[in-house]
Amino acid sequence: MTSGRNNLYSILDAPEPQAIRPLFGFSNQQLALLSQEFSLPPYRARQLTQALYRDWAGTLEAITTLPQAVREQLRAAGYDIGRPRIAETFRSVDGTERYLIATADGQTVETVWMPEGDDGESGDGSQAGDEEAQGHHDATICVSSQIGCAVNCQFCLTAKLGIIRNLTPGEIAGQVVAVLDRHKVRIGRDRINLVFMGMGEPFLNYDAFMDAVRLLVNEVGIAESRMTVSTSGIVPGIERFAEEPVRPKLAISLNASNDIVREQVMPITRKWDIAAVMDAIRKVPLRTRERVTFEYVLLGDVNDQPEHANEVIRLVRRCGLPAKVNLIAWNPGPGIPYTMPSPNDVERFQQALVGAGIPAFLRRPRGRDIYAACGQLKRTVEA
Ligand code: SAH
Ligand code: SF4
């Protein structure tokens, strides 16, 4: 086959590369069923769980607790670990790392590692600094739930991608394990927080997202009290979340102080307005000392003025729940028609909330230089 036409023909005709069947993402129960299918004793499922989620085995060969014959049997049936892997790393001057994580179908998602946690989630930003130097970690991992996003918030770079596809439970939990593995984190010793605030809207991929949470809690061993999920206000998702016996903390992207402004910046408000979102949040049974977080992206001259702060105060009071507000100065992105708020406006906004007795924290922009900050995740390949 020498002619160009034939070459082209043969390429188009080439068989799909054999898709592997990923083991990573299977729950303990699913691994038990798999063991049954292969007529293996039940303890083999426990060994697989241990290898995948505690020892972070990267290859079937590395699972030395399984006899060679069993590993070969699995491979012959098309199984492999199939954990997403870090394809590229961008490191910020502030220590933040942004990863492009490759999925089996050649897509990439973004995951961010923030040493010393993320002061927005830990509360007051007063955590100790040089723990990595002392040999242990205190960090927050920002996890993606979809490739792209369908919600179309006007200030967000991820929105520009549109929705490409949902991630599977293994791809969501796998981002976390890939990053834990890279930093040689020791679960139990190191303080790791997870925020589901990367690309995508977790509550539009609800089942996979919650399956991933259960894997991370039950098998990887990260407490749900160290996890926060952020939603743009998908009411049916919040209502399901309210029924979950094991769940992360809840953050709501409020981003505007009334429906008129919110409709402009978050068109999803036409579907579920602020009152509907508030009604849904009130159904979530809070744990002792738990607060709901309202995230508020400050957009220069759009939602950052004193009258907006007063409206936010009224909204938070009216919702009647223990709450805090995380203020995020808008991070710019190419082609997005907003401006950053002035430092004075930011300061005044925060003071207004704090003065009204509402805990309000200013989230430090992390890794802006590598496009790792909130709303900048768009699979940017430049550093
Ligand atoms: N889709 C979910 C979670 C991911 S976005 C959600 O919207 O809640 C995480 C946070 O980043 C949200 O609060 C969002 O409002 C904020 N954000 C989006 N774009 C931003 C930008 N350009 N600058 C600062 N924050 C941004
Ligand atoms: Fe999607 Fe969140 Fe970005 Fe809105 S802010 S487009 S919901 S990722």
CSV table of C-alpha atoms and ligand atoms in Angstrom, one decimal:
chain,number,residue,atom,x,y,z
A,1,MET,CA,0.0,0.0,0.0
A,2,THR,CA,2.1,2.8,-1.3
A,3,SER,CA,-0.4,5.3,-2.8
A,4,GLY,CA,-1.5,8.2,-0.6
A,5,ARG,CA,-5.1,7.2,-0.9
A,6,ASN,CA,-4.3,3.7,0.3
A,7,ASN,CA,-2.4,5.1,3.2
A,8,LEU,CA,-5.2,7.3,4.2
A,9,TYR,CA,-7.6,4.4,3.8
A,10,SER,CA,-5.6,2.2,6.1
A,11,ILE,CA,-5.3,4.9,8.8
A,12,LEU,CA,-9.1,5.4,8.8
A,13,ASP,CA,-9.6,1.7,8.9
A,14,ALA,CA,-7.1,1.0,11.6
A,15,PRO,CA,-8.7,-0.8,14.5
A,16,GLU,CA,-9.4,1.2,17.6
A,17,PRO,CA,-6.6,0.7,20.1
A,18,GLN,CA,-7.8,-2.1,22.4
A,19,ALA,CA,-9.7,-0.2,25.2
A,20,ILE,CA,-8.5,-1.4,28.6
A,21,ARG,CA,-11.0,-2.2,31.4
A,22,PRO,CA,-9.8,0.0,34.3
A,23,LEU,CA,-9.8,-1.6,37.7
A,24,PHE,CA,-9.2,1.8,39.4
A,25,GLY,CA,-12.7,3.2,40.2
A,26,PHE,CA,-14.2,-0.2,41.2
A,27,SER,CA,-15.7,-0.2,44.7
A,28,ASN,CA,-14.8,-3.0,47.1
A,29,GLN,CA,-18.2,-4.6,46.2
A,30,GLN,CA,-17.5,-4.4,42.5
A,31,LEU,CA,-14.1,-5.9,43.1
A,32,ALA,CA,-15.8,-8.7,45.0
A,33,LEU,CA,-18.0,-9.4,42.1
A,34,LEU,CA,-15.0,-9.4,39.8
A,35,SER,CA,-13.3,-11.9,42.0
A,36,GLN,CA,-16.3,-14.2,41.9
A,37,GLU,CA,-16.3,-14.0,38.1
A,38,PHE,CA,-12.7,-15.2,38.1
A,39,SER,CA,-13.5,-17.8,40.7
A,40,LEU,CA,-11.1,-16.2,43.2
A,41,PRO,CA,-11.5,-16.4,46.9
A,42,PRO,CA,-13.0,-13.2,48.5
A,43,TYR,CA,-9.7,-12.1,50.1
A,44,ARG,CA,-8.4,-11.4,46.6
A,45,ALA,CA,-10.9,-8.6,46.3
A,46,ARG,CA,-9.5,-7.1,49.5
A,47,GLN,CA,-6.0,-7.4,48.2
A,48,LEU,CA,-7.0,-5.6,45.0
A,49,THR,CA,-8.7,-2.8,47.1
A,50,GLN,CA,-5.6,-2.4,49.2
A,51,ALA,CA,-3.3,-2.3,46.1
A,52,LEU,CA,-5.4,0.2,44.2
A,53,TYR,CA,-6.4,2.6,46.9
A,54,ARG,CA,-3.8,2.2,49.7
A,55,ASP,CA,-0.6,1.2,48.0
A,56,TRP,CA,-1.4,3.1,44.8
A,57,ALA,CA,-0.1,0.3,42.6
A,58,GLY,CA,0.7,1.7,39.2
A,59,THR,CA,0.7,-1.5,37.2
A,60,LEU,CA,-0.8,-5.0,37.5
A,61,GLU,CA,2.8,-6.3,37.9
A,62,ALA,CA,3.2,-4.2,41.0
A,63,ILE,CA,0.4,-6.1,42.8
A,64,THR,CA,2.7,-8.8,44.1
A,65,THR,CA,0.1,-10.0,46.6
A,66,LEU,CA,-1.7,-11.5,43.6
A,67,PRO,CA,-0.2,-14.7,42.1
A,68,GLN,CA,1.3,-14.2,38.7
A,69,ALA,CA,-1.4,-16.4,37.2
A,70,VAL,CA,-4.2,-14.2,38.5
A,71,ARG,CA,-2.5,-11.1,37.2
A,72,GLU,CA,-2.2,-12.8,33.8
A,73,GLN,CA,-5.8,-13.9,33.9
A,74,LEU,CA,-6.9,-10.3,34.6
A,75,ARG,CA,-4.8,-8.9,31.8
A,76,ALA,CA,-6.0,-11.5,29.4
A,77,ALA,CA,-9.5,-10.4,30.1
A,78,GLY,CA,-8.5,-6.8,29.3
A,79,TYR,CA,-8.2,-5.4,32.8
A,80,ASP,CA,-5.4,-3.0,33.9
A,81,ILE,CA,-5.1,-0.5,36.6
A,82,GLY,CA,-6.2,2.3,34.3
A,83,ARG,CA,-5.6,5.2,36.8
A,84,PRO,CA,-5.4,8.6,35.1
A,85,ARG,CA,-1.8,9.7,35.0
A,86,ILE,CA,-0.1,13.1,35.3
A,87,ALA,CA,0.8,14.1,31.8
A,88,GLU,CA,2.2,17.5,32.5
A,89,THR,CA,3.1,19.6,35.6
A,90,PHE,CA,3.2,23.4,35.8
A,91,ARG,CA,4.8,24.8,39.0
A,92,SER,CA,4.0,28.2,40.3
A,93,VAL,CA,6.3,30.5,42.2
A,94,ASP,CA,4.0,30.1,45.2
A,95,GLY,CA,4.4,26.3,45.3
A,96,THR,CA,1.1,25.6,43.7
A,97,GLU,CA,1.2,22.9,41.0
A,98,ARG,CA,-1.2,22.5,38.2
A,99,TYR,CA,-1.4,19.1,36.4
A,100,LEU,CA,-2.8,18.0,33.1
A,101,ILE,CA,-4.1,14.6,33.9
A,102,ALA,CA,-4.6,12.2,30.9
A,103,THR,CA,-7.6,10.0,30.7
A,104,ALA,CA,-7.6,6.7,28.8
A,105,ASP,CA,-9.4,8.2,25.8
A,106,GLY,CA,-6.7,10.9,25.3
A,107,GLN,CA,-8.5,13.7,27.0
A,108,THR,CA,-7.0,15.8,29.7
A,109,VAL,CA,-8.4,17.3,32.9
A,110,GLU,CA,-6.9,19.7,35.4
A,111,THR,CA,-6.0,19.1,39.0
A,112,VAL,CA,-4.3,21.5,41.4
A,113,TRP,CA,-2.1,21.0,44.4
A,114,MET,CA,-1.9,23.8,46.9
A,115,PRO,CA,0.6,23.4,49.7
A,116,GLU,CA,-0.3,24.8,53.1
A,117,GLY,CA,-3.9,24.3,52.2
A,118,ASP,CA,-6.2,26.9,50.7
A,119,ASP,CA,-7.0,29.5,53.2
A,120,GLY,CA,-10.5,29.8,51.8
A,121,GLU,CA,-11.4,26.4,53.0
A,122,SER,CA,-9.3,26.0,56.1
A,123,GLY,CA,-10.8,29.2,57.5
A,124,ASP,CA,-8.5,31.9,58.6
A,125,GLY,CA,-5.3,31.2,56.6
A,126,SER,CA,-3.3,30.9,59.8
A,127,GLN,CA,-1.9,27.5,59.0
A,128,ALA,CA,1.8,26.7,59.6
A,129,GLY,CA,4.0,27.2,56.6
A,130,ASP,CA,7.0,25.1,56.1
A,131,GLU,CA,5.6,21.7,56.8
A,132,GLU,CA,6.7,20.2,53.5
A,133,ALA,CA,10.3,21.1,54.5
A,134,GLN,CA,9.7,19.2,57.8
A,135,GLY,CA,8.8,16.1,55.8
A,136,HIS,CA,5.0,16.2,56.0
A,137,HIS,CA,2.3,17.8,54.0
A,138,ASP,CA,-0.5,20.2,54.7
A,139,ALA,CA,-2.2,20.7,51.4
A,140,THR,CA,-5.4,21.1,49.4
A,141,ILE,CA,-6.1,19.3,46.2
A,142,CYS,CA,-8.5,20.9,43.8
A,143,VAL,CA,-10.3,18.2,41.8
A,144,SER,CA,-12.2,18.3,38.5
A,145,SER,CA,-15.6,16.5,38.0
A,146,GLN,CA,-16.2,17.0,34.3
A,147,ILE,CA,-14.2,17.8,31.2
A,148,GLY,CA,-15.3,21.3,30.5
A,149,CYS,CA,-18.6,22.6,31.9
A,150,ALA,CA,-22.1,23.2,30.6
A,151,VAL,CA,-23.1,25.9,33.0
A,152,ASN,CA,-21.8,28.9,31.1
A,153,CYS,CA,-20.9,31.3,33.8
A,154,GLN,CA,-19.8,34.4,32.0
A,155,PHE,CA,-16.7,35.1,34.1
A,156,CYS,CA,-15.3,31.5,34.0
A,157,LEU,CA,-12.6,30.2,31.6
A,158,THR,CA,-13.7,26.6,31.9
A,159,ALA,CA,-17.1,27.6,30.5
A,160,LYS,CA,-15.4,28.4,27.2
A,161,LEU,CA,-14.7,24.8,26.7
A,162,GLY,CA,-18.4,23.8,26.8
A,163,ILE,CA,-19.1,20.4,28.2
A,164,ILE,CA,-16.9,17.7,26.6
A,165,ARG,CA,-17.9,14.8,28.9
A,166,ASN,CA,-18.5,13.6,32.4
A,167,LEU,CA,-15.6,12.0,34.3
A,168,THR,CA,-16.0,8.5,35.8
A,169,PRO,CA,-15.7,7.8,39.5
A,170,GLY,CA,-12.2,6.3,38.8
A,171,GLU,CA,-11.2,9.4,36.9
A,172,ILE,CA,-12.3,11.7,39.7
A,173,ALA,CA,-10.8,9.7,42.6
A,174,GLY,CA,-7.8,8.9,40.3
A,175,GLN,CA,-6.8,12.6,40.1
A,176,VAL,CA,-6.5,12.6,43.8
A,177,VAL,CA,-4.5,9.4,44.1
A,178,ALA,CA,-2.2,10.5,41.2
A,179,VAL,CA,-1.3,13.6,43.1
A,180,LEU,CA,-1.0,11.9,46.5
A,181,ASP,CA,1.4,9.5,44.9
A,182,ARG,CA,3.4,12.2,43.3
A,183,HIS,CA,3.9,13.9,46.6
A,184,LYS,CA,4.4,10.7,48.5
A,185,VAL,CA,1.6,11.7,50.9
A,186,ARG,CA,1.0,9.5,53.9
A,187,ILE,CA,-2.7,9.3,54.7
A,188,GLY,CA,-3.2,9.6,58.4
A,189,ARG,CA,0.0,11.6,59.0
A,190,ASP,CA,-0.5,14.4,56.4
A,191,ARG,CA,-3.4,16.8,56.5
A,192,ILE,CA,-5.0,16.7,53.0
A,193,ASN,CA,-8.1,18.7,52.1
A,194,LEU,CA,-10.0,18.1,48.9
A,195,VAL,CA,-12.1,20.7,47.1
A,196,PHE,CA,-14.2,19.7,44.2
A,197,MET,CA,-13.8,23.0,42.6
A,198,GLY,CA,-11.9,22.2,39.5
A,199,MET,CA,-13.3,21.9,36.0
A,200,GLY,CA,-17.0,21.1,35.7
A,201,GLU,CA,-20.2,21.2,37.8
A,202,PRO,CA,-20.1,18.2,40.3
A,203,PHE,CA,-23.9,18.2,40.7
A,204,LEU,CA,-24.4,17.7,36.9
A,205,ASN,CA,-22.3,14.5,37.2
A,206,TYR,CA,-23.8,13.6,40.6
A,207,ASP,CA,-23.6,9.8,40.7
A,208,ALA,CA,-20.0,9.6,39.5
A,209,PHE,CA,-19.0,12.4,41.8
A,210,MET,CA,-20.6,10.8,44.9
A,211,ASP,CA,-19.1,7.4,43.9
A,212,ALA,CA,-15.7,9.0,43.9
A,213,VAL,CA,-16.4,10.6,47.3
A,214,ARG,CA,-17.2,7.2,48.7
A,215,LEU,CA,-14.1,5.6,47.2
A,216,LEU,CA,-12.0,8.5,48.7
A,217,VAL,CA,-13.6,8.2,52.1
A,218,ASN,CA,-13.9,4.4,52.4
A,219,GLU,CA,-10.9,3.1,50.5
A,220,VAL,CA,-8.4,5.9,50.2
A,221,GLY,CA,-9.1,7.0,53.8
A,222,ILE,CA,-9.7,10.8,53.5
A,223,ALA,CA,-12.4,12.0,55.9
A,224,GLU,CA,-15.4,13.6,54.3
A,225,SER,CA,-15.1,16.4,56.8
A,226,ARG,CA,-11.9,17.4,54.9
A,227,MET,CA,-13.8,17.7,51.6
A,228,THR,CA,-15.8,20.6,50.2
A,229,VAL,CA,-17.9,20.5,47.0
A,230,SER,CA,-18.8,23.6,45.2
A,231,THR,CA,-21.9,23.9,43.1
A,232,SER,CA,-23.2,26.7,40.9
A,233,GLY,CA,-26.7,26.0,42.5
A,234,ILE,CA,-28.1,22.9,40.8
A,235,VAL,CA,-31.2,22.5,43.0
A,236,PRO,CA,-32.0,18.9,42.3
A,237,GLY,CA,-28.4,18.0,43.1
A,238,ILE,CA,-28.4,19.9,46.4
A,239,GLU,CA,-31.6,18.1,47.3
A,240,ARG,CA,-30.1,14.7,46.7
A,241,PHE,CA,-27.0,15.8,48.5
A,242,ALA,CA,-29.1,16.6,51.5
A,243,GLU,CA,-30.0,12.9,51.8
A,244,GLU,CA,-26.5,11.6,51.7
A,245,PRO,CA,-25.3,9.9,54.9
A,246,VAL,CA,-21.7,10.6,54.1
A,247,ARG,CA,-20.9,13.8,52.2
A,248,PRO,CA,-18.4,16.6,51.9
A,249,LYS,CA,-19.1,20.1,53.1
A,250,LEU,CA,-21.1,22.3,50.8
A,251,ALA,CA,-20.1,25.5,49.1
A,252,ILE,CA,-22.4,27.5,46.8
A,253,SER,CA,-21.2,29.8,44.1
A,254,LEU,CA,-23.4,32.8,44.9
A,255,ASN,CA,-21.4,35.4,42.9
A,256,ALA,CA,-24.1,38.1,42.9
A,257,SER,CA,-26.3,39.7,45.5
A,258,ASN,CA,-29.6,39.7,43.6
A,259,ASP,CA,-31.2,37.7,40.8
A,260,ILE,CA,-30.8,40.5,38.2
A,261,VAL,CA,-27.0,40.6,38.5
A,262,ARG,CA,-26.8,36.9,39.0
A,263,GLU,CA,-28.7,36.2,35.8
A,264,GLN,CA,-26.2,38.3,33.9
A,265,VAL,CA,-23.1,36.6,35.3
A,266,MET,CA,-24.6,33.1,35.8
A,267,PRO,CA,-27.4,32.5,33.3
A,268,ILE,CA,-28.3,29.3,35.2
A,269,THR,CA,-30.1,31.7,37.6
A,270,ARG,CA,-33.0,31.7,35.2
A,271,LYS,CA,-33.5,28.0,35.9
A,272,TRP,CA,-33.0,28.2,39.7
A,273,ASP,CA,-33.0,31.6,41.3
A,274,ILE,CA,-31.3,32.6,44.5
A,275,ALA,CA,-34.4,31.9,46.6
A,276,ALA,CA,-34.8,28.4,45.1
A,277,VAL,CA,-31.1,27.7,45.9
A,278,MET,CA,-31.5,28.9,49.4
A,279,ASP,CA,-34.6,26.7,50.0
A,280,ALA,CA,-32.6,23.7,48.8
A,281,ILE,CA,-29.6,24.5,51.0
A,282,ARG,CA,-31.8,24.7,54.1
A,283,LYS,CA,-32.7,21.0,53.5
A,284,VAL,CA,-29.0,19.9,54.1
A,285,PRO,CA,-28.6,18.8,57.7
A,286,LEU,CA,-25.5,20.4,58.9
A,287,ARG,CA,-23.1,18.7,61.3
A,288,THR,CA,-21.9,20.3,64.5
A,289,ARG,CA,-19.9,23.4,63.8
A,290,GLU,CA,-20.4,22.9,60.0
A,291,ARG,CA,-21.0,26.1,58.0
A,292,VAL,CA,-22.3,26.5,54.5
A,293,THR,CA,-19.8,28.4,52.4
A,294,PHE,CA,-21.0,31.1,49.9
A,295,GLU,CA,-18.4,31.8,47.3
A,296,TYR,CA,-18.5,35.2,45.8
A,297,VAL,CA,-16.3,36.2,42.9
A,298,LEU,CA,-15.8,39.9,43.0
A,299,LEU,CA,-16.1,41.4,39.5
A,300,GLY,CA,-14.9,45.0,39.1
A,301,ASP,CA,-17.9,47.4,39.2
A,302,VAL,CA,-20.4,44.6,38.6
A,303,ASN,CA,-21.0,43.1,42.1
A,304,ASP,CA,-18.3,44.6,44.3
A,305,GLN,CA,-20.0,47.8,45.6
A,306,PRO,CA,-21.3,48.6,49.1
A,307,GLU,CA,-24.9,48.1,48.1
A,308,HIS,CA,-24.0,44.6,46.9
A,309,ALA,CA,-22.3,43.8,50.2
A,310,ASN,CA,-25.5,44.9,52.0
A,311,GLU,CA,-27.6,42.6,49.9
A,312,VAL,CA,-25.3,39.7,50.6
A,313,ILE,CA,-25.6,40.4,54.3
A,314,ARG,CA,-29.4,40.3,54.0
A,315,LEU,CA,-29.3,37.1,51.9
A,316,VAL,CA,-27.0,35.3,54.4
A,317,ARG,CA,-29.1,36.4,57.4
A,318,ARG,CA,-32.3,35.4,55.7
A,319,CYS,CA,-31.0,31.9,54.9
A,320,GLY,CA,-30.7,31.4,58.6
A,321,LEU,CA,-27.9,28.9,58.5
A,322,PRO,CA,-24.4,29.0,59.9
A,323,ALA,CA,-22.5,30.4,57.0
A,324,LYS,CA,-19.3,32.0,55.9
A,325,VAL,CA,-18.4,33.9,52.7
A,326,ASN,CA,-15.3,33.2,50.7
A,327,LEU,CA,-14.5,36.3,48.6
A,328,ILE,CA,-12.5,35.6,45.4
A,329,ALA,CA,-11.1,38.5,43.5
A,330,TRP,CA,-11.9,37.6,39.9
A,331,ASN,CA,-8.9,36.0,38.1
A,332,PRO,CA,-8.6,37.3,34.5
A,333,GLY,CA,-8.7,35.1,31.5
A,334,PRO,CA,-8.3,35.8,27.8
A,335,GLY,CA,-11.5,36.9,26.1
A,336,ILE,CA,-13.5,37.4,29.2
A,337,PRO,CA,-15.1,40.8,29.4
A,338,TYR,CA,-14.7,41.6,33.1
A,339,THR,CA,-12.1,43.5,35.2
A,340,MET,CA,-10.5,42.7,38.5
A,341,PRO,CA,-12.0,44.5,41.5
A,342,SER,CA,-9.9,47.3,43.0
A,343,PRO,CA,-8.1,46.3,46.2
A,344,ASN,CA,-10.1,49.1,48.0
A,345,ASP,CA,-13.4,47.7,46.9
A,346,VAL,CA,-12.4,44.2,47.9
A,347,GLU,CA,-11.3,45.4,51.4
A,348,ARG,CA,-14.5,47.5,51.8
A,349,PHE,CA,-16.6,44.5,50.8
A,350,GLN,CA,-14.9,42.2,53.3
A,351,GLN,CA,-15.1,44.7,56.1
A,352,ALA,CA,-18.9,45.2,55.5
A,353,LEU,CA,-19.5,41.5,55.9
A,354,VAL,CA,-17.2,41.1,58.9
A,355,GLY,CA,-18.8,44.2,60.5
A,356,ALA,CA,-22.2,42.6,60.1
A,357,GLY,CA,-20.9,39.5,62.0
A,358,ILE,CA,-20.6,37.3,58.9
A,359,PRO,CA,-17.2,35.5,58.7
A,360,ALA,CA,-15.7,36.6,55.4
A,361,PHE,CA,-12.4,35.4,54.0
A,362,LEU,CA,-10.5,36.6,51.1
A,363,ARG,CA,-9.1,33.7,49.1
A,364,ARG,CA,-5.6,34.2,48.1
A,365,PRO,CA,-5.2,33.6,44.3
A,366,ARG,CA,-3.1,30.6,44.0
A,367,GLY,CA,-0.9,29.8,41.0
A,368,ARG,CA,-2.2,32.6,38.8
A,369,ASP,CA,1.0,32.6,36.9
A,370,ILE,CA,0.4,29.1,35.7
A,371,TYR,CA,-3.4,29.4,35.1
A,372,ALA,CA,-4.2,27.4,38.2
A,373,ALA,CA,-6.4,29.9,40.1
A,374,CYS,CA,-10.2,29.6,40.4
A,375,GLY,CA,-11.9,29.8,37.1
A,376,GLN,CA,-8.7,29.6,35.1
A,377,LEU,CA,-8.8,25.9,34.4
A,378,LYS,CA,-9.0,25.5,30.7
A,379,ARG,CA,-6.4,22.9,29.8
A,380,THR,CA,-4.0,25.7,29.2
A,381,VAL,CA,-0.7,24.2,28.0
A,382,GLU,CA,1.5,27.2,28.5
A,383,ALA,CA,3.1,27.5,31.9
B,1,SAH,N1,-18.6,24.5,39.0
B,1,SAH,C1,-18.5,24.6,40.4
B,1,SAH,C2,-17.2,24.3,40.9
B,1,SAH,C3,-16.0,24.8,40.1
B,1,SAH,S1,-15.8,26.6,40.0
B,1,SAH,C4,-19.0,26.0,40.8
B,1,SAH,O1,-19.1,26.9,39.9
B,1,SAH,O2,-19.2,26.2,41.9
B,1,SAH,C5,-15.0,27.0,41.6
B,1,SAH,C6,-15.2,28.4,42.0
B,1,SAH,O3,-14.4,29.3,41.1
B,1,SAH,C7,-16.6,28.9,41.8
B,1,SAH,O4,-17.0,29.5,43.0
B,1,SAH,C8,-16.6,29.9,40.7
B,1,SAH,O5,-17.5,30.9,40.9
B,1,SAH,C9,-15.2,30.5,40.8
B,1,SAH,N2,-14.7,31.1,39.6
B,1,SAH,C10,-15.0,30.8,38.3
B,1,SAH,N3,-14.3,31.5,37.5
B,1,SAH,C11,-13.5,32.4,38.2
B,1,SAH,C12,-12.6,33.4,37.9
B,1,SAH,N4,-12.3,33.7,36.7
B,1,SAH,N5,-12.0,34.1,38.9
B,1,SAH,C13,-12.3,33.7,40.2
B,1,SAH,N6,-13.1,32.7,40.6
B,1,SAH,C14,-13.8,32.1,39.6
B,2,SF4,FE1,-18.9,25.7,35.4
B,2,SF4,FE2,-18.3,26.5,37.9
B,2,SF4,FE3,-17.2,27.6,35.7
B,2,SF4,FE4,-19.7,28.1,36.3
B,2,SF4,S1,-18.0,28.7,37.5
B,2,SF4,S2,-18.9,27.6,34.2
B,2,SF4,S3,-20.4,26.1,37.0
B,2,SF4,S4,-16.9,25.5,36.3
